[in-house]
Amino acid sequence: MKTMRIAAAIAVASGLAFLATPGAQAQQKDSLTIGLTLEPPHLDPTAGAAAAIDEIVYANLFEGLTRIDDNGAVQPQLAESWDVSGDGLVYTFTLQDGVKFHDGTNFDADDVVFSLDRARADGSVNAQKQLFAAIDTVEAVDARTARITLSRPEGALLFNLGWGDAVMVARESAATNKVAPIGTGPFKFDRWVRGSQIRLVATDDTRAIRKVTFRFVPDPSAQIAALKAGDIDAVSNLQAPEAVIALQADPNFEVAIGSTEGETILAMNNSRAPLNDIRVRQAIAHAIDRQAIIDGAMFGFGTPIGTHFAPHHPAYVDLIATYPHDPARARALLADAGQSDLKLTLKLPPPTYARRGGEIVAAQLKEAGITVEIIPVEWAQWLEQVFRGTDYDLTIVSHTEPVDIGIYARDTYYFNYDSPSLKALMARLNNTSDQAARNRILGQAQRTITSDSVSAYMFQLAKLGVWRKGLKGMWRNAPVQATDVTGVRWE
Amino acid sequence: MLTYLARRVLVLLVTLLVASLAIFIVLEVLPGDAALLILGIEAQDDTLAALRTQMGLDRPAALRYLAWIGGLASGTTGISHTYDVPVSQLIGERLTLTVPLALIALLVSTLIAIPLGMFAATRRGRPGDYGVMGFSQIGMAIPNFWFAILSILIFAVALGWFPASGFPGWDAGLGTALWALVLPALSLALPEAAILARVTRTSVLDTLGADYVRTARAKGLAPRRVLWGHVLRNALIPMTTIIGLQFAFLLAGSIVIEAVFALPGVGRLIFQAVSQRDLVVLRDVILLLVTLVVVVNFLVDVAYTAIDPRTRRGS
């Protein structure tokens, strides 16, 4: 009897959950609470690869000489303008006047020298040290002029300087930026309740948003509950694609589906038999049904790709038709390569796209006659075993660095792919600064890796932004990992 | 009694020493490189080497173990690799959430379970008994994270009574802070209450059949006094054991509930430390939990002697 009554009460209450509308909360119009999945380990973007750092401090707290905007274009930031010498080796930056760090000290060319020299020094722990590889010297010409001299042309220098890892820091505060960050951005650090939230406040009283709170909500369904209950105003990248359709139907929320720089690929160990046979790699590429993976793992959110390049980039070449989904062709290629009863392992890191996508990939490969053993791994294991140790056959991972096709030209990279022609292309790219010429070379590089079928290219990760109606100016796309709130306001 | 206590404390210390060695060895063989995890896929050999030196990972393992134990003995903890703050500070902040949460959950579960269990025992085979047993069955069967999500949907999203997640901190006011812990504490307490109600019922039923209960009734004591004075006191031993075990579970087992409610507790700290390979934090937190479990077991043993005079005479 009692059991029945309890069951009935739960049923009634669950019904209520779907009928009742969330209580309208009086919104303070100058504050903003954003839900983040991961808490950053610390707040120094020049000393760690954790995306969660940039998601809080990029553009909001720290600024670089240049910045990258919502569309992935380079914009002036602390450098208001620049000149590039004819040979592409000398960059002269004119700095903004009157910029102060949050501790009141002035920002000038000496800080540029300090920041860039610190990032590329011998004992540097900058996670993206290669961004500065081409820099030979950094000098302060006068307080408002900084000069960077390169040892070789670097067509992407201005873009590189817009990364979070290249932000400007002050000599006095650089050592303590991890816990008490001091930048030049429009928001300064206020308070960090570890495990719970980080609060930034505007340095300027006239800003539309005066207080930004980043709340850490690790569980996707808890994020949605927190949104609906009014605890948070926005989630810049929701990790639960299955919830997006319900949120799209909810009149209280706006859903923005944008693009990221994340090429999600089925990477193959090109030096390990039998994957060192191009026919086997091509067979795997033919066995993959991209749309089925996007529909099954990502609930339809994601754009199919045929190469390691973002479809929204001007240099993108559509190579999807190179390896259409064709299990019969895959079987024929395998037979041609003398592979029957092929068994491979597939190591999957924790993200949804990998764990869910991996199950579907395994089923699709089975259809082509390849038996796949799925091995779930944690990130730490993935980095050590797959990425550094290249002890794997297949893995699924999203490469989120922008325009990162150059990784295929590296001598040691976990694909174990070695192509002199691609290396030559990348060397030419580094010596080219004309954008149209650069795009042509990037196109050739895409064709090279796709015809070699280095990896099976699956889809570009979507950015699923959700926020309360009336919030304007949030980024739709994610060209860099950031939650730039400098242009955000309530309407 | 004093020699007994001294002996117990010695056992406690040896247990902790063995546990610390086990923790250190397990974390040593755990795959994953903390420096690599911090610097990510673009890490270069020179930056990795610089960071490993900075983190002290280039020193031999034995030396690092001795430095750890020596530090703890002199009352200092290491600096977290990822957060760059002393571990004692990190753990201290988290304990101010997890310990109160576990205590509230324990209190709630005990307050629900003991009356329910006694009620069921005195109505054995009648509808009330079946009702309690049904509740207990459901309570044990419902995964606590599912109950947590359901309670968020009902009480936070639909009714708006409680915050859906997060913890405002104790400085936001006792009432506000406790209010944010209601749903997490209930979610933690429900399965524990279900188990404890069942144990209470069995334990009370066992004592109800004892000779001294019949005697107490025969000498004309009121049924209520028999139940609370004679039966409950004798039934307390197995219940105390379960409550002691539950406290340890509530402390360590709150990882899931803290994730669902986005609470900054010890469970979240462990989870983050594992995924970040922050071994400096991890080993201290695990050792702390081991200490708490050992201490709680010790207190349970002491409680036995308070509850049951026979164990006092035995030692």
XYZ file of C-alpha atoms in Angstrom, chain A residues 160-440:
281
model
C 49.848 32.916 -33.301
C 50.142 36.095 -31.249
C 46.372 36.036 -30.812
C 46.449 32.725 -28.914
C 45.789 32.671 -25.188
C 49.294 31.283 -24.710
C 50.738 34.514 -26.157
C 48.993 37.031 -23.886
C 50.832 39.957 -22.336
C 51.835 39.654 -18.693
C 53.761 41.961 -16.394
C 57.151 41.212 -14.881
C 55.880 42.051 -11.384
C 52.908 39.674 -11.475
C 53.850 36.904 -13.937
C 54.931 34.504 -11.207
C 51.619 34.701 -9.366
C 49.241 34.757 -12.336
C 48.220 31.189 -11.621
C 46.301 32.175 -8.510
C 46.032 35.978 -8.767
C 46.013 36.816 -12.471
C 46.912 40.369 -13.473
C 46.153 41.246 -17.083
C 45.078 44.218 -19.161
C 41.571 43.053 -20.089
C 38.288 44.783 -19.282
C 37.589 42.328 -16.453
C 39.770 41.712 -13.442
C 39.988 38.741 -11.154
C 37.798 39.023 -8.079
C 37.414 35.708 -6.309
C 37.838 31.979 -6.757
C 35.886 29.525 -4.640
C 37.748 26.368 -5.615
C 35.508 23.644 -6.927
C 32.628 26.052 -7.236
C 33.089 29.340 -9.074
C 35.360 32.116 -10.308
C 34.189 35.713 -10.394
C 35.489 38.523 -12.589
C 34.445 42.159 -12.238
C 34.608 44.937 -14.798
C 37.388 47.504 -14.378
C 35.158 50.112 -15.954
C 31.859 51.060 -14.265
C 30.134 51.835 -17.534
C 30.282 48.304 -18.948
C 27.007 46.568 -19.782
C 28.109 43.558 -17.753
C 29.783 44.425 -14.461
C 30.135 41.006 -12.884
C 30.786 37.676 -14.578
C 30.619 34.455 -12.575
C 31.872 31.198 -14.039
C 30.190 28.311 -12.238
C 31.604 24.820 -12.588
C 28.908 22.283 -13.302
C 30.564 19.071 -14.451
C 27.492 17.013 -15.268
C 25.643 17.907 -18.520
C 22.202 17.123 -17.108
C 23.003 19.214 -14.042
C 23.958 22.062 -16.412
C 20.548 21.886 -18.022
C 18.809 21.755 -14.666
C 20.849 24.769 -13.504
C 19.906 26.665 -16.676
C 16.231 25.894 -16.234
C 16.265 26.712 -12.540
C 17.879 30.075 -13.325
C 21.133 29.322 -11.463
C 23.158 29.981 -14.611
C 22.423 32.179 -17.636
C 24.493 30.485 -20.279
C 26.507 27.424 -21.206
C 28.853 28.349 -24.004
C 29.432 24.778 -25.133
C 26.911 22.226 -23.945
C 28.288 18.697 -23.704
C 24.884 17.049 -24.076
C 23.744 17.179 -27.739
C 20.740 15.034 -26.795
C 19.302 17.935 -24.796
C 19.597 20.550 -27.509
C 16.330 19.778 -29.277
C 14.341 20.186 -26.060
C 16.129 23.474 -25.342
C 15.446 24.743 -28.861
C 11.747 24.277 -28.191
C 11.972 26.184 -24.903
C 10.949 29.847 -25.375
C 13.173 30.952 -22.472
C 16.384 29.957 -24.184
C 18.326 30.652 -27.313
C 20.383 27.889 -28.847
C 23.257 28.814 -31.158
C 24.818 26.027 -33.165
C 28.240 27.107 -34.339
C 31.463 25.586 -35.448
C 34.671 24.781 -33.608
C 38.205 24.099 -34.772
C 37.780 20.466 -33.701
C 38.429 18.025 -36.540
C 37.206 14.732 -35.149
C 39.170 11.950 -36.745
C 39.661 8.216 -36.586
C 43.444 8.310 -36.320
C 45.455 5.322 -37.501
C 48.940 4.196 -36.595
C 50.482 4.510 -40.059
C 53.657 2.630 -39.192
C 52.061 -0.426 -37.612
C 51.168 -3.421 -39.798
C 48.725 -3.838 -41.392
C 47.832 -0.130 -41.193
C 51.086 0.703 -42.951
C 49.350 -0.601 -46.090
C 47.504 2.298 -47.721
C 44.811 -0.114 -48.994
C 43.906 -1.059 -45.421
C 43.676 2.618 -44.431
C 41.555 3.357 -47.487
C 39.328 0.395 -46.669
C 38.749 1.845 -43.198
C 37.965 5.261 -44.700
C 35.406 3.634 -47.010
C 33.887 1.673 -44.127
C 33.034 4.833 -42.196
C 29.565 6.332 -42.581
C 30.098 9.902 -41.382
C 26.448 10.947 -41.242
C 25.504 7.857 -39.232
C 28.209 8.709 -36.684
C 27.081 12.345 -36.483
C 23.441 11.290 -36.107
C 24.121 8.486 -33.677
C 26.799 10.013 -31.472
C 26.127 13.743 -31.749
C 22.362 13.790 -32.410
C 22.967 15.308 -35.829
C 25.223 18.154 -34.694
C 28.474 18.241 -36.634
C 29.644 18.778 -40.211
C 31.152 15.899 -42.201
C 34.757 16.472 -43.274
C 36.928 14.677 -45.797
C 40.266 16.010 -44.619
C 41.978 17.574 -41.620
C 40.606 21.071 -42.071
C 37.695 23.137 -40.773
C 34.896 23.521 -43.384
C 34.324 27.162 -42.410
C 37.907 28.085 -43.314
C 38.442 29.731 -46.756
C 41.203 27.247 -47.586
C 38.998 24.193 -46.972
C 38.727 21.698 -49.828
C 35.727 19.372 -49.843
C 37.232 15.882 -50.170
C 34.353 13.898 -48.686
C 33.712 12.207 -52.022
C 37.229 10.699 -52.040
C 36.106 7.950 -49.686
C 32.329 7.572 -49.824
C 30.716 5.088 -47.432
C 31.063 1.796 -49.313
C 31.484 -1.398 -47.257
C 31.754 -3.546 -50.402
C 34.631 -1.426 -51.676
C 36.222 -1.635 -48.226
C 36.033 -5.436 -48.309
C 37.505 -5.492 -51.802
C 40.417 -3.289 -50.715
C 41.068 -5.503 -47.703
C 40.996 -8.624 -49.871
C 43.380 -6.916 -52.264
C 45.728 -6.220 -49.359
C 45.528 -9.869 -48.344
C 43.765 -9.070 -45.090
C 41.056 -11.431 -44.017
C 39.724 -11.585 -40.493
C 41.506 -8.349 -39.534
C 41.490 -7.497 -35.800
C 42.335 -4.010 -34.533
C 42.124 -2.158 -31.229
C 40.381 1.199 -30.854
C 41.437 3.321 -27.880
C 38.815 5.835 -26.825
C 39.430 8.896 -24.608
C 36.578 10.096 -22.342
C 34.694 12.713 -24.441
C 31.233 11.819 -25.703
C 32.220 12.089 -29.362
C 34.887 9.421 -28.856
C 33.052 7.006 -26.569
C 29.722 7.150 -28.413
C 31.308 7.594 -31.839
C 33.667 4.674 -31.185
C 30.811 2.223 -30.675
C 29.340 3.219 -34.032
C 32.703 3.121 -35.805
C 33.308 -0.368 -34.417
C 29.944 -1.528 -35.772
C 30.661 0.021 -39.173
C 34.102 -1.573 -39.387
C 32.550 -4.913 -38.458
C 30.329 -4.550 -41.516
C 33.470 -4.252 -43.624
C 34.915 -7.358 -42.024
C 37.190 -5.742 -39.428
C 36.829 -6.826 -35.809
C 37.483 -3.958 -33.431
C 38.281 -4.274 -29.755
C 37.288 -1.104 -27.897
C 39.597 0.024 -25.082
C 38.347 3.043 -23.096
C 41.213 5.143 -21.700
C 41.465 8.256 -19.538
C 43.101 11.399 -20.905
C 46.282 10.839 -18.940
C 46.550 7.342 -20.350
C 45.680 8.489 -23.838
C 48.388 11.131 -23.791
C 51.025 8.758 -22.509
C 50.157 5.577 -24.424
C 48.563 6.765 -27.657
C 49.944 10.238 -28.164
C 53.502 9.912 -26.841
C 54.003 6.163 -26.969
C 52.072 5.610 -30.253
C 50.988 2.270 -28.824
C 47.666 1.937 -30.640
C 46.007 0.810 -33.862
C 43.058 3.196 -34.016
C 41.849 6.050 -31.833
C 39.222 8.771 -32.036
C 40.117 12.283 -31.038
C 39.189 15.842 -31.904
C 42.105 18.083 -32.871
C 41.013 21.460 -31.583
C 43.989 23.664 -32.484
C 43.135 26.045 -35.339
C 44.724 25.365 -38.780
C 46.790 22.484 -37.446
C 47.365 20.482 -40.630
C 51.093 21.061 -40.023
C 51.073 18.227 -37.472
C 51.156 15.788 -40.422
C 54.571 17.151 -41.384
C 56.156 16.587 -37.983
C 58.925 14.053 -37.663
C 57.476 12.487 -34.567
C 53.742 12.594 -34.258
C 51.397 9.874 -33.182
C 50.108 9.215 -36.726
C 53.631 7.945 -37.573
C 53.097 9.362 -41.041
C 56.163 10.341 -43.023
C 55.638 12.189 -46.285
C 58.462 14.208 -47.873
C 56.013 15.911 -50.215
C 53.853 17.159 -47.326
C 56.940 18.354 -45.440
C 57.997 20.302 -48.526
C 54.526 21.860 -48.756
C 54.632 22.956 -45.108
C 58.090 24.434 -45.530
C 56.748 26.442 -48.488
C 53.753 27.532 -46.404
C 56.032 28.950 -43.710
C 57.802 31.050 -46.319
C 54.584 32.417 -47.788
C 52.705 35.327 -46.344
C 50.300 36.061 -49.219
C 46.910 34.710 -48.068
C 45.741 33.429 -51.468
C 49.018 31.599 -52.012
C 48.854 30.201 -48.476
C 45.346 28.904 -49.103
C 46.480 27.159 -52.301
